[in-house]
């Protein structure tokens, strides 16, 4: 009877949450929720990554604040509280970002932080978020080391880590290029580039023990010129060329490598190549294996919430959203889902058992105050929520790291437009290690699917 009463109480709170949010008197008492949003606004990563993420974040926040997002996100704001974004440029390196993060907390007084595309920035920010006890949601960075090497209470990541991209690409190539014997790579010399190459080369050798690595080129982040690396790759004449280059680095590399015929023999793999489909056009050779870091963009399911994001983004830009836009959206929706789950639980806990006198006053007080950070964290852990890329499960990192499936396809130029063909989807358990296992150990053990 107690359990049944509690369920009724929480259900009543959910109804009250919606009705209280609709009253103008109550809305005046609700303090806006300030979110620090960090993304690249300058430098070579801004165009293909940072700016699309900002555009999506601003559009999604506007839709949420006006109650125009699709179900289950069609209530206004976060539990009725309007959202304000404090947008910060991620350019400048990890040391600068730590300083900017402290400024967001101590001077701008944000309630939450969403951000970070660079893996080095995520690795630097995580312990600081823990020190300052500020709930921080990483929306894009790929390195698996965040939660495989650390344990955090205040840090979440609402997209899958990059082991998924490497393993899915290797499995796709196992079918597409069964006779491949040589492998080369060009990746940025920092956390994400190193992790992506290590995972991919290990996965390829697990599937093809006879595979030989001819060269691993590791130019510095933002190098811009790749003449020497291209010459080395040409000399190896490798069957497969792997790259996790992104931002202006990938654009520069492709524009320099194509005229030299680097991709005429080898199978090119761009694990983070989706944002460049409309930017590089014919400079992406037919047959290139393209990843979108999950079922994003052209790989996203045809569901109402995805159609909503595409319409929202296209109205502002004339283009379809790329995967950084999906990543930013997933972070905002995940945080909204966690916040409102926590708020419903808080409202439910304020309803007195028995004669229910003073219910309205107690609920209005709880509504105005909102849940605590600890309440939101508890609701966020192990949460499953809807996104334009499908269901997202906070299943790894003790409930702080998201998992999804992913997809790959190959490019084909049709009437001047780069399209994707031969698309293959992979379930989450096929391409990601189970809880508690390191990515490398799982890969070397055979990448056995585990629920």
PDB file of C-alpha atoms in Angstrom, residues 26 55 83 107 131 161 165 225 257 294 308 317 320 337 365 371 436 444:
ATOM      1  CA  UNK A  26       4.140  31.031 -10.641  1.00  0.00           C
ATOM      2  CA  UNK A  55      23.379  26.909 -33.771  1.00  0.00           C
ATOM      3  CA  UNK A  83      17.022  28.386 -19.836  1.00  0.00           C
ATOM      4  CA  UNK A 107      31.732  34.753 -11.772  1.00  0.00           C
ATOM      5  CA  UNK A 131      36.583  19.935  -7.403  1.00  0.00           C
ATOM      6  CA  UNK A 161      33.027   7.333 -26.648  1.00  0.00           C
ATOM      7  CA  UNK A 165      33.761   4.295 -33.988  1.00  0.00           C
ATOM      8  CA  UNK A 225      50.458  21.287 -43.736  1.00  0.00           C
ATOM      9  CA  UNK A 257      46.168  14.601 -50.544  1.00  0.00           C
ATOM     10  CA  UNK A 294      26.853   7.364 -33.848  1.00  0.00           C
ATOM     11  CA  UNK A 308      12.012  18.232 -35.639  1.00  0.00           C
ATOM     12  CA  UNK A 317      20.997  27.581 -41.876  1.00  0.00           C
ATOM     13  CA  UNK A 320      20.770  19.695 -42.540  1.00  0.00           C
ATOM     14  CA  UNK A 337      15.157  14.711 -18.915  1.00  0.00           C
ATOM     15  CA  UNK A 365       7.496  26.043  -2.910  1.00  0.00           C
ATOM     16  CA  UNK A 371      15.821  20.004  -7.477  1.00  0.00           C
ATOM     17  CA  UNK A 436      34.136  -2.118 -15.976  1.00  0.00           C
ATOM     18  CA  UNK A 444      42.180  -7.709 -27.732  1.00  0.00           C
TER      19      UNK A 444
END
